[in-house]
Amino acid sequence: MPVFSVWMLDESQISISGGEELSGYTQGDGSHLDGLTITLNSNAWTETFVRDNDSYFEDNRGGGDRNQRLDEEIEINGQTYSANARVEAEYQLTVQDPDGNTYTLIGYNINEAGSPYPSYGTVEGLSFVGGEAGFPPVGVPLTVISSNEGPVGTATPYADYAFPPCFTPGTKIATPDGPRLVEEIAVGDLVLTRDAGPQPVVWIGNVHVDAARLEEEPAFRPIRLKKDALGIGRPNRDMHLSPQHRVLLTDWRAELLFGDRQVLAAAAHLVDGHDILPDPEVGEITYIHLFCDSHQILFADGLEAESFRPGPAALAGIDPAARAELLGLFPALAGLSAGEDSPMPACRRMLRKWETNVLTGQSATLCLAG
């Protein structure tokens, strides 16, 4: 059964006017929040992994989707929820900031067996449905202007809950003619790939994140990999990647643990507090996508990193105009706008956060430190 990524902000990071709670207890349409303000106190969004037999995150009400299950154990609000717990999109809120921008928020509910109101009494946090206004700002009261039952059917695809992987300017990409700055590469130019030699770039996308947004949403800060962070020459200079950009790891332990000696891990999941960490000094950043006809391993500053793969998470995070351009060039990807999985196979196994932690030993380190 497919596993999807849903990002949520737990209730401990949220303030609601009047001392109200996210939970409705005796109803699940979110109407108890109408007219109140919701303030997000941080951008400490938690990535959850949901196992589902379709591509939509739905409510459980009256014949809704009861097949949505946590794929792994997770801690939220200081409470641990076990793998296989049922989750749902309990209600949908439209909120408005003081400038008139609107955002769509989903009540993220983990059903707890034995609680008085297991279907709608325990909304643990809020998820964000992507839109042109960007993620909701931190520290700004957001007025609830409408509420309704959670979506059932095809209302909210999993593809709307993510941020895409991409390179940053200054990164040197290996080409048949030598290293070239990623921002100087054009459509039709050849790049060197690990598996297929020289391959043409067929589409390039850009996402600019300004200083104000980085300040409000630190989760979008680039990850800095210091020179030799993953081995001699890997990378061959300090470099930046977007948090979800995956890099190639080759290790005999990967084969022992996952059956594949070579695996892909997100930069954010490799943060070690020393050689790999979010860069707080970056004032603004532009993320650049390089898309080939197939998912490839490129050479970036001596580090092996993936080309853009338009899966259900990545496509949702692209600027609407760039997304329309990509879908116009590659109609086979159009299903992704409805949350369907990518028709482009991944070139390597892509590890989830806990798998990366097991492989790198971070989980054991954290246990000893904590």
CSV table of C-alpha atoms in Angstrom, one decimal, residues 179-358:
chain,number,residue,atom,x,y,z
A,179,PRO,CA,31.7,21.7,-14.0
A,180,ARG,CA,29.1,24.5,-14.6
A,181,LEU,CA,27.2,26.6,-12.2
A,182,VAL,CA,23.6,25.3,-11.9
A,183,GLU,CA,22.1,28.8,-12.6
A,184,GLU,CA,24.0,28.9,-16.0
A,185,ILE,CA,22.6,25.5,-17.2
A,186,ALA,CA,19.8,25.8,-19.9
A,187,VAL,CA,17.2,23.4,-21.2
A,188,GLY,CA,18.9,21.2,-23.7
A,189,ASP,CA,22.3,21.3,-22.0
A,190,LEU,CA,23.9,18.0,-21.2
A,191,VAL,CA,24.7,17.0,-17.6
A,192,LEU,CA,26.7,13.9,-16.5
A,193,THR,CA,24.7,11.2,-14.7
A,194,ARG,CA,26.0,8.2,-12.7
A,195,ASP,CA,23.9,5.6,-14.5
A,196,ALA,CA,23.3,6.9,-18.1
A,197,GLY,CA,26.3,9.2,-18.9
A,198,PRO,CA,25.5,12.6,-20.5
A,199,GLN,CA,21.8,13.4,-20.5
A,200,PRO,CA,19.9,16.5,-21.6
A,201,VAL,CA,18.1,18.8,-19.1
A,202,VAL,CA,14.5,19.0,-20.4
A,203,TRP,CA,13.0,21.4,-17.9
A,204,ILE,CA,14.3,23.9,-15.3
A,205,GLY,CA,12.3,25.4,-12.5
A,206,ASN,CA,13.0,28.1,-9.9
A,207,VAL,CA,11.6,28.9,-6.5
A,208,HIS,CA,12.7,32.1,-4.7
A,209,VAL,CA,12.3,32.3,-0.9
A,210,ASP,CA,12.9,35.8,0.4
A,211,ALA,CA,14.3,36.8,3.7
A,212,ALA,CA,11.0,37.5,5.4
A,213,ARG,CA,9.7,34.1,4.5
A,214,LEU,CA,12.8,32.4,5.7
A,215,GLU,CA,12.5,34.2,9.0
A,216,GLU,CA,8.9,33.2,9.3
A,217,GLU,CA,9.4,29.6,8.0
A,218,PRO,CA,12.8,28.3,9.0
A,219,ALA,CA,11.9,24.9,7.8
A,220,PHE,CA,12.6,26.2,4.3
A,221,ARG,CA,16.2,27.2,5.2
A,222,PRO,CA,18.8,25.5,3.0
A,223,ILE,CA,20.8,22.7,4.5
A,224,ARG,CA,24.6,23.4,4.5
A,225,LEU,CA,26.9,20.5,3.9
A,226,LYS,CA,30.4,21.3,4.8
A,227,LYS,CA,33.3,20.2,2.6
A,228,ASP,CA,33.9,16.4,3.0
A,229,ALA,CA,30.8,16.0,5.2
A,230,LEU,CA,30.0,12.7,3.7
A,231,GLY,CA,33.6,11.6,2.8
A,232,ILE,CA,36.6,13.0,1.1
A,233,GLY,CA,35.4,15.2,-1.7
A,234,ARG,CA,31.7,14.7,-0.9
A,235,PRO,CA,31.1,17.5,-1.3
A,236,ASN,CA,34.4,19.1,-2.5
A,237,ARG,CA,33.3,22.5,-1.1
A,238,ASP,CA,30.7,23.8,1.3
A,239,MET,CA,27.4,23.7,-0.5
A,240,HIS,CA,23.6,24.2,0.1
A,241,LEU,CA,20.7,22.0,-0.8
A,242,SER,CA,17.0,22.4,-0.1
A,243,PRO,CA,15.9,20.3,2.9
A,244,GLN,CA,14.1,17.6,0.9
A,245,HIS,CA,16.8,17.2,-1.7
A,246,ARG,CA,18.1,13.6,-1.6
A,247,VAL,CA,21.8,12.6,-1.8
A,248,LEU,CA,23.2,9.2,-2.6
A,249,LEU,CA,24.6,7.1,0.3
A,250,THR,CA,26.6,4.0,-0.5
A,251,ASP,CA,27.2,1.8,2.5
A,252,TRP,CA,27.3,-2.0,3.2
A,253,ARG,CA,25.0,-1.3,6.1
A,254,ALA,CA,22.3,-0.1,3.8
A,255,GLU,CA,22.4,-3.4,2.0
A,256,LEU,CA,22.2,-5.2,5.3
A,257,LEU,CA,19.3,-3.1,6.5
A,258,PHE,CA,17.3,-2.4,3.4
A,259,GLY,CA,18.6,-4.8,0.7
A,260,ASP,CA,20.1,-2.0,-1.3
A,261,ARG,CA,23.8,-0.9,-1.0
A,262,GLN,CA,22.9,2.5,-2.6
A,263,VAL,CA,20.1,4.6,-1.2
A,264,LEU,CA,18.8,8.2,-1.3
A,265,ALA,CA,18.4,10.3,1.9
A,266,ALA,CA,17.0,13.8,2.3
A,267,ALA,CA,19.5,16.5,3.3
A,268,ALA,CA,17.3,17.5,6.3
A,269,HIS,CA,17.4,13.9,7.6
A,270,LEU,CA,21.2,13.9,7.5
A,271,VAL,CA,21.6,16.9,9.9
A,272,ASP,CA,24.2,16.1,12.5
A,273,GLY,CA,24.7,19.4,14.2
A,274,HIS,CA,28.3,19.7,13.0
A,275,ASP,CA,29.0,19.1,9.3
A,276,ILE,CA,25.4,19.1,8.0
A,277,LEU,CA,22.9,21.6,9.4
A,278,PRO,CA,20.4,24.3,8.5
A,279,ASP,CA,22.2,27.6,7.6
A,280,PRO,CA,20.8,30.4,9.8
A,281,GLU,CA,22.9,33.1,8.0
A,282,VAL,CA,21.3,32.8,4.6
A,283,GLY,CA,19.2,35.9,4.0
A,284,GLU,CA,17.3,34.7,0.9
A,285,ILE,CA,17.6,31.7,-1.4
A,286,THR,CA,16.6,30.5,-4.8
A,287,TYR,CA,16.0,26.8,-5.3
A,288,ILE,CA,16.6,25.4,-8.8
A,289,HIS,CA,15.2,22.2,-10.2
A,290,LEU,CA,16.9,20.2,-13.0
A,291,PHE,CA,14.6,17.8,-14.6
A,292,CYS,CA,15.7,15.0,-17.0
A,293,ASP,CA,13.6,12.5,-18.9
A,294,SER,CA,14.2,10.0,-16.1
A,295,HIS,CA,15.2,10.2,-12.4
A,296,GLN,CA,19.0,10.5,-12.4
A,297,ILE,CA,21.9,10.8,-10.0
A,298,LEU,CA,23.9,14.0,-10.9
A,299,PHE,CA,27.2,15.2,-9.6
A,300,ALA,CA,26.9,18.4,-7.7
A,301,ASP,CA,30.1,19.9,-6.1
A,302,GLY,CA,31.5,16.4,-6.1
A,303,LEU,CA,28.4,15.0,-4.3
A,304,GLU,CA,26.0,12.6,-5.9
A,305,ALA,CA,22.5,14.0,-5.7
A,306,GLU,CA,19.2,13.4,-7.4
A,307,SER,CA,17.7,15.2,-10.4
A,308,PHE,CA,14.2,16.6,-9.9
A,309,ARG,CA,11.6,13.8,-9.7
A,310,PRO,CA,8.0,15.2,-9.8
A,311,GLY,CA,6.4,12.9,-7.3
A,312,PRO,CA,3.2,13.7,-5.3
A,313,ALA,CA,5.1,15.9,-2.8
A,314,ALA,CA,7.5,17.7,-5.1
A,315,LEU,CA,5.0,18.8,-7.8
A,316,ALA,CA,2.7,20.5,-5.3
A,317,GLY,CA,5.4,22.8,-4.1
A,318,ILE,CA,6.2,24.3,-7.5
A,319,ASP,CA,5.1,27.8,-8.4
A,320,PRO,CA,1.7,27.5,-10.3
A,321,ALA,CA,3.1,29.0,-13.5
A,322,ALA,CA,6.1,26.7,-13.5
A,323,ARG,CA,3.9,23.8,-12.7
A,324,ALA,CA,1.6,24.6,-15.6
A,325,GLU,CA,4.7,24.7,-17.9
A,326,LEU,CA,5.9,21.4,-16.7
A,327,LEU,CA,2.5,19.7,-17.2
A,328,GLY,CA,2.2,21.3,-20.6
A,329,LEU,CA,5.5,19.8,-21.7
A,330,PHE,CA,4.9,16.4,-20.0
A,331,PRO,CA,1.2,15.6,-20.0
A,332,ALA,CA,1.9,12.2,-18.5
A,333,LEU,CA,2.5,14.1,-15.2
A,334,ALA,CA,-0.9,15.7,-15.2
A,335,GLY,CA,-2.3,13.0,-12.9
A,336,LEU,CA,0.0,14.4,-10.1
A,337,SER,CA,-2.1,17.5,-9.8
A,338,ALA,CA,-4.8,15.1,-8.5
A,339,GLY,CA,-2.4,13.5,-6.1
A,340,GLU,CA,-1.5,10.5,-8.2
A,341,ASP,CA,1.9,8.9,-7.8
A,342,SER,CA,4.7,9.8,-10.2
A,343,PRO,CA,5.0,7.8,-13.4
A,344,MET,CA,8.7,8.3,-13.2
A,345,PRO,CA,10.4,5.4,-11.2
A,346,ALA,CA,12.9,6.4,-8.5
A,347,CYS,CA,16.4,5.6,-9.5
A,348,ARG,CA,17.2,4.3,-6.0
A,349,ARG,CA,15.4,3.4,-2.8
A,350,MET,CA,14.4,6.6,-1.0
A,351,LEU,CA,14.8,6.4,2.7
A,352,ARG,CA,12.4,7.9,5.2
A,353,LYS,CA,13.7,9.8,8.2
A,354,TRP,CA,13.7,6.9,10.7
A,355,GLU,CA,15.5,4.7,8.1
A,356,THR,CA,18.1,7.4,7.5
A,357,ASN,CA,18.6,7.7,11.3
A,358,VAL,CA,19.1,3.9,11.6
